Coordinates of C-alpha atoms in Angstrom, one line a residue:
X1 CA 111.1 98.0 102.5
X2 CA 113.8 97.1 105.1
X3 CA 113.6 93.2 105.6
X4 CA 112.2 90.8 103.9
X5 CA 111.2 87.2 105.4
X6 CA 111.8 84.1 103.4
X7 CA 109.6 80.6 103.6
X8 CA 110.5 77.5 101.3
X9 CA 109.2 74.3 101.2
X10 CA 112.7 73.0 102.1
X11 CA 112.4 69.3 100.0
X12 CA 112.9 70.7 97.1
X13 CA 116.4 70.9 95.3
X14 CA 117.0 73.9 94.1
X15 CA 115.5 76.0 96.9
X16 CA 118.9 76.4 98.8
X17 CA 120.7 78.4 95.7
X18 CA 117.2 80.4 95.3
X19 CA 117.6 81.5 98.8
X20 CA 121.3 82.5 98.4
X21 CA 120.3 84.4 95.2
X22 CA 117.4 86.1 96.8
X23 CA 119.2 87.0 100.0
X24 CA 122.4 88.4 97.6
X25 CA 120.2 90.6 95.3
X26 CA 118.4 92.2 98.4
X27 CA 121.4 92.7 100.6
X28 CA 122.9 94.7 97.5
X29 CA 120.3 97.2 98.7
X30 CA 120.8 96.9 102.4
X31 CA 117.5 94.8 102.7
X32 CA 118.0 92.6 105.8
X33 CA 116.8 88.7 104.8
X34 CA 115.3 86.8 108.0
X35 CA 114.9 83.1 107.5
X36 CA 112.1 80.6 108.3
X37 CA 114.3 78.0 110.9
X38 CA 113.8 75.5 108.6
X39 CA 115.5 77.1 105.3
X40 CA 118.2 78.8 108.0
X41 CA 118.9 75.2 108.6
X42 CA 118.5 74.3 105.2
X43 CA 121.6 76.1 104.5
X44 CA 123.3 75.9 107.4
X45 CA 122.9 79.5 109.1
X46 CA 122.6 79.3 113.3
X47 CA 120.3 82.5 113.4
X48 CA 117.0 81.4 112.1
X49 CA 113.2 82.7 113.2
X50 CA 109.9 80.9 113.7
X51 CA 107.5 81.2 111.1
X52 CA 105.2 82.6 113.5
X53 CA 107.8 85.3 114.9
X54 CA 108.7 86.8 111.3
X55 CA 105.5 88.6 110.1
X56 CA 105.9 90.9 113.1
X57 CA 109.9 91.4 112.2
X58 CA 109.1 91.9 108.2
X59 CA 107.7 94.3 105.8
X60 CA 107.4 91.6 102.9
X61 CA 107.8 87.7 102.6
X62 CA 108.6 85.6 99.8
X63 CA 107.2 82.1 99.8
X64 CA 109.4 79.4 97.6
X65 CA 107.0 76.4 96.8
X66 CA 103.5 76.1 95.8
X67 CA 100.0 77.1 96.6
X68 CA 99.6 74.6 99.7
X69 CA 103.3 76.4 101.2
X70 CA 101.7 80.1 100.6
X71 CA 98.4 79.3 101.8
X72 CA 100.3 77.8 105.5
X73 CA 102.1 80.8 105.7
X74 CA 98.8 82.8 105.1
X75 CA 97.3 81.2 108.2
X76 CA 100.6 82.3 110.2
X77 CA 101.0 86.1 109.1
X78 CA 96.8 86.4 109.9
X79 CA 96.0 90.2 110.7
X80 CA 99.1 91.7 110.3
X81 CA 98.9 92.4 106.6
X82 CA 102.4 91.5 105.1
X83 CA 102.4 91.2 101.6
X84 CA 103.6 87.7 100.1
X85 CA 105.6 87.5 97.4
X86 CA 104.5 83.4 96.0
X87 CA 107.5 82.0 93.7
X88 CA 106.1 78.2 92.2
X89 CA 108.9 76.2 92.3
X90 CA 107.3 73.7 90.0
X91 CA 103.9 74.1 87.4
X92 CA 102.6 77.2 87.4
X93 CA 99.9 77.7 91.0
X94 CA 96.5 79.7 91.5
X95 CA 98.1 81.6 94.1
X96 CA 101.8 81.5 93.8
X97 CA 102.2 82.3 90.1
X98 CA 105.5 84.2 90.1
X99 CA 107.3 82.0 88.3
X100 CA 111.6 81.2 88.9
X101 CA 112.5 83.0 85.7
X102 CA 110.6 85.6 86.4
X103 CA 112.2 86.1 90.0
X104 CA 115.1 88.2 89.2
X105 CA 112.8 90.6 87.6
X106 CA 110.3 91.1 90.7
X107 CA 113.1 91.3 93.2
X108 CA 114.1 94.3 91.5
X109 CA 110.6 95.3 91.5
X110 CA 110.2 94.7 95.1
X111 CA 113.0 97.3 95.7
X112 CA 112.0 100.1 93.8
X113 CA 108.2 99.5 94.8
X114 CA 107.1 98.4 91.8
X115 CA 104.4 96.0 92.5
X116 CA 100.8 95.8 92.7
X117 CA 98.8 94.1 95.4
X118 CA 95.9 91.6 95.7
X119 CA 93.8 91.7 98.3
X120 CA 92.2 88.1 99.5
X121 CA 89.8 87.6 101.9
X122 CA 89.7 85.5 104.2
X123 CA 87.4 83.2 106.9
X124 CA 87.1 82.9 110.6
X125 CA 85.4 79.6 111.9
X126 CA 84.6 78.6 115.3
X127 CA 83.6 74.8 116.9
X128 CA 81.4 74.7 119.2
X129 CA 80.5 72.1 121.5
X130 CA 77.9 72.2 124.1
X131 CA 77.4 75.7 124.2
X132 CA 81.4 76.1 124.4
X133 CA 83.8 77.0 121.9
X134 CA 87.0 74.5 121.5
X135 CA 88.6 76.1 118.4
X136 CA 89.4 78.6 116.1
X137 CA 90.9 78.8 112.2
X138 CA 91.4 81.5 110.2
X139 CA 91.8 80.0 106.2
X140 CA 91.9 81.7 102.9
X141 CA 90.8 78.6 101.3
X142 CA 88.2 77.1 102.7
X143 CA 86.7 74.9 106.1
X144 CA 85.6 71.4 105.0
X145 CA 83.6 69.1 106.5
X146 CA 83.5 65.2 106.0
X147 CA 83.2 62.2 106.6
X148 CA 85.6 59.2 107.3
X149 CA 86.3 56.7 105.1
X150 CA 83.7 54.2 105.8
X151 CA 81.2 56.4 107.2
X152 CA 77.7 56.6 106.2
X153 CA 76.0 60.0 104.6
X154 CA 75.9 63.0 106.9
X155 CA 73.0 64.9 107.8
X156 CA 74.0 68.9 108.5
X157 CA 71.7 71.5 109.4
X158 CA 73.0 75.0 107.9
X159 CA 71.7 78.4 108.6
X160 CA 72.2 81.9 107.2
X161 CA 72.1 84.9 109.8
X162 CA 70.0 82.4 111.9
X163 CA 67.8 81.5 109.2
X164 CA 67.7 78.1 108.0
X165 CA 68.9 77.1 104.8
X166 CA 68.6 73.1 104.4
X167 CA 69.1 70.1 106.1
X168 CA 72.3 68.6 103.7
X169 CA 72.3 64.9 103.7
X170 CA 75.9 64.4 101.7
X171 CA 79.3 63.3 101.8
X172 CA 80.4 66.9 103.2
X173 CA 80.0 70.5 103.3
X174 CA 82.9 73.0 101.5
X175 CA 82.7 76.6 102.7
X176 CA 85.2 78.7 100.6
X177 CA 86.4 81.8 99.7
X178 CA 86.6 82.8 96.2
X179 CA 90.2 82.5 96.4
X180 CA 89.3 78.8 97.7
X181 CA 86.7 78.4 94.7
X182 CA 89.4 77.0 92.8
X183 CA 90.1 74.1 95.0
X184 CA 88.1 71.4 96.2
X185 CA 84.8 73.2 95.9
X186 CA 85.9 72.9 92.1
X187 CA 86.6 69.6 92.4
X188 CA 82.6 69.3 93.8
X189 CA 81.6 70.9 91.5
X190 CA 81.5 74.8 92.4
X191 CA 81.8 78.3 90.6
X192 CA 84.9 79.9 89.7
X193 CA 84.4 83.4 91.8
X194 CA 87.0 86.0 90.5
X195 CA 89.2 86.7 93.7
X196 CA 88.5 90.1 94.5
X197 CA 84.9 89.4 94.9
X198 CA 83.3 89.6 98.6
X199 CA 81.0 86.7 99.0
X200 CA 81.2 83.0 100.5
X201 CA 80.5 80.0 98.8
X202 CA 78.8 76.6 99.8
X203 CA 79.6 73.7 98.3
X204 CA 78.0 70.1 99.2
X205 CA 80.3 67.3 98.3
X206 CA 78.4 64.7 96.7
X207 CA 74.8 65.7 97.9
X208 CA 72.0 62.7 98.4
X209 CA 69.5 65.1 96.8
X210 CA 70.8 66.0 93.3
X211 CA 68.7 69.8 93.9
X212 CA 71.1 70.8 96.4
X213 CA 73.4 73.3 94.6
X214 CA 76.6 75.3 95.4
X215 CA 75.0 78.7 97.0
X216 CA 77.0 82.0 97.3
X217 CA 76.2 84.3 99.6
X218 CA 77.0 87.9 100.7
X219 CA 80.7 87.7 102.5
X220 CA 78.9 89.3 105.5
X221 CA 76.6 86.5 106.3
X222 CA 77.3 84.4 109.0
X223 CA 77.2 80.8 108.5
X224 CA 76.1 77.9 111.1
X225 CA 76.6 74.2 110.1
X226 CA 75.5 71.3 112.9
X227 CA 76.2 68.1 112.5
X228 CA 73.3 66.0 113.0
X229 CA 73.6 62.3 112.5
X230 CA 76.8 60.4 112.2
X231 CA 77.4 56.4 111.8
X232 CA 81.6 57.1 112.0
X233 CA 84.2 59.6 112.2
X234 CA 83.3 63.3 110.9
X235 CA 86.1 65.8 110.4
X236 CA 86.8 69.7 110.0
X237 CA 89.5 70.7 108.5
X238 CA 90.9 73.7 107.8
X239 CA 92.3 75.2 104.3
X240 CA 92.8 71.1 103.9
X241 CA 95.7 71.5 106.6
X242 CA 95.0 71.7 110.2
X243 CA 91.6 70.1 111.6
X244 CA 89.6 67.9 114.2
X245 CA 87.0 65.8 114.3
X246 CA 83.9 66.7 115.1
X247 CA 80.8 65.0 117.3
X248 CA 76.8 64.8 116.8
X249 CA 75.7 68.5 118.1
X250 CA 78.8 70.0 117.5
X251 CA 78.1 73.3 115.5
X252 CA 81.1 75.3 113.2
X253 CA 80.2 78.8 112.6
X254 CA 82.1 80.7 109.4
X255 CA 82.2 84.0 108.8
X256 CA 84.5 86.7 107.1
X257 CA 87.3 87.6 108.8
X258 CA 89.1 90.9 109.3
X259 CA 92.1 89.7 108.0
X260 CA 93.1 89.8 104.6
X261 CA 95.9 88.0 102.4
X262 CA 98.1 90.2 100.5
X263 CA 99.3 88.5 97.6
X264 CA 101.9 90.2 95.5
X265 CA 100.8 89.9 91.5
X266 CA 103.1 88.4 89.1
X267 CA 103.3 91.7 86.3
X268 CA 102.7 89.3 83.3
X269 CA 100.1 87.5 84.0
X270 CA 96.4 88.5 85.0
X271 CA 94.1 86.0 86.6
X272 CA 92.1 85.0 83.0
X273 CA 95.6 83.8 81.8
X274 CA 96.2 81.6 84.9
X275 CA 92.8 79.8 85.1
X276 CA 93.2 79.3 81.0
X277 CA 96.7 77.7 82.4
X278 CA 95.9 75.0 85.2
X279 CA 92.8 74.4 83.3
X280 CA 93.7 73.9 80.0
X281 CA 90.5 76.3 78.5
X282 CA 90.7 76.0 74.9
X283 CA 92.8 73.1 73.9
X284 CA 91.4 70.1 72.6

């Protein structure tokens, strides 16, 4: 390892010392530290990169923040499998669960090689719109899609490999990975799916027939969702970050993608621990 990028989410106060203590510790190695722009500006160094740019300069990034931070900078590094080192800034996160404390410790780690590796996948989804595609995402969470605030129920036909699955008359659709099966397709009511697992996950958010049911499915199925009917504004969005709205006709096709997050795992804690953690298993 010969540089190492760093990302922060900049608001909050202590990030500026982390950075100096991260970028000290590394540099006593000859470990080169390449900022995001924002944290160079943060703390007032000229010679800053775009957070696009750095995954093809780095061998490693560290993300300071929580799991929304990591999960934007997942969408940026895409294919070109750089590990992420994800430091949680404030309560303990699904995916960055390196605590501060335990930062010192995995720095070392980081130099000697000492780490293991998760592997997450992740989804490609397309929009189409009479016949032509108008966007692309790649998320390791999850592709929602939902309706406005005063909109009426939607009606969504979805396919598997070109078969048809169901006609979903609901507030919304979730597809998620089982990273993403502890996020809002939790919140609607979905299965924890242990990471590491290949498969996708459909979710309806607050279904009109109480039989439709979270499905998982093989991760190599492809996935076809058209919106039917629509009385107001319909939206995709992406990993709950980036998104459009979407028209009657318009069709968003999910499958897996080819690229995979690399998430750096904390070495004292294992993923049992963390769910028991955020959600409070056991206590009474």
């Amino acid at each position: 390892m010969k540089k190492v990028g760093i990302y922060a989410k900049k608001n909050h106060p202590d990030v500026e010392k982390i950075v100096f203590d991260i970028r000290d510790r590394l540099n006593r190695d000859d470990i080169t530290v390449l900022l995001e722009d924002s944290v160079a500006e943060l703390i007032g160094q000229v010679n800053g990169f775009s957070g696009d740019e750095i995954p093809d300069l780095v061998d490693l990034v560290i993300v300071l923040g929580g799991d929304g931070t990591l999960i934007s900078v997942a969408r940026q590094i895409g294919e070109r499998r750089v590990p992420i080192v994800g430091v949680n800034l404030g309560r303990l996160g699904f995916l960055t669960e390196i605590t501060r404390d335990e930062l010192p410790g995995m720095l070392d780690r980081l130099v000697t090689g000492e780490y293991k590796i998760s592997e997450r996948m992740m989804l490609d989804s397309f929009i189409y719109r009479n016949g032509q595609q108008i966007g692309k995402y790649t998320v390791l969470n999850d592709i929602v899609i939902n309706k406005g605030a005063l909109a009426r129920i939607i009606d969504m036909d979805a396919s598997i490999d070109g078969r048809h699955l169901c006609t979903y008359k609901a507030d919304g659709l979730i597809i998620a990975t089982p990273t993403g099966s502890t996020g809002y397709s939790l919140a609607a009511g979905g299965p924890i799916i242990f990471p590491e697992i290949n498969s996708l996950l459909i979710s309806p958010i607050c279904p009109h027939m109480l039989t439709n049911r979270p499905v998982v499915v093989w991760s190599r199925s492809v996935i076809n969702i058209e919106v039917k009917f629509q009385d107001d504004v319909v939206f995709f969005t992406a990993d709950g970050q980036v998104g459009r709205k979407l028209l009657p006709g318009d069709r968003v096709e999910v499958r897996r993608s080819e690229s995979r997050t690399l998430l750096v795992r904390s070495p004292s804690k294992d993923y049992f621990e963390i769910l028991r953690t955020k959600l409070s298993w056991g206590e009474r």
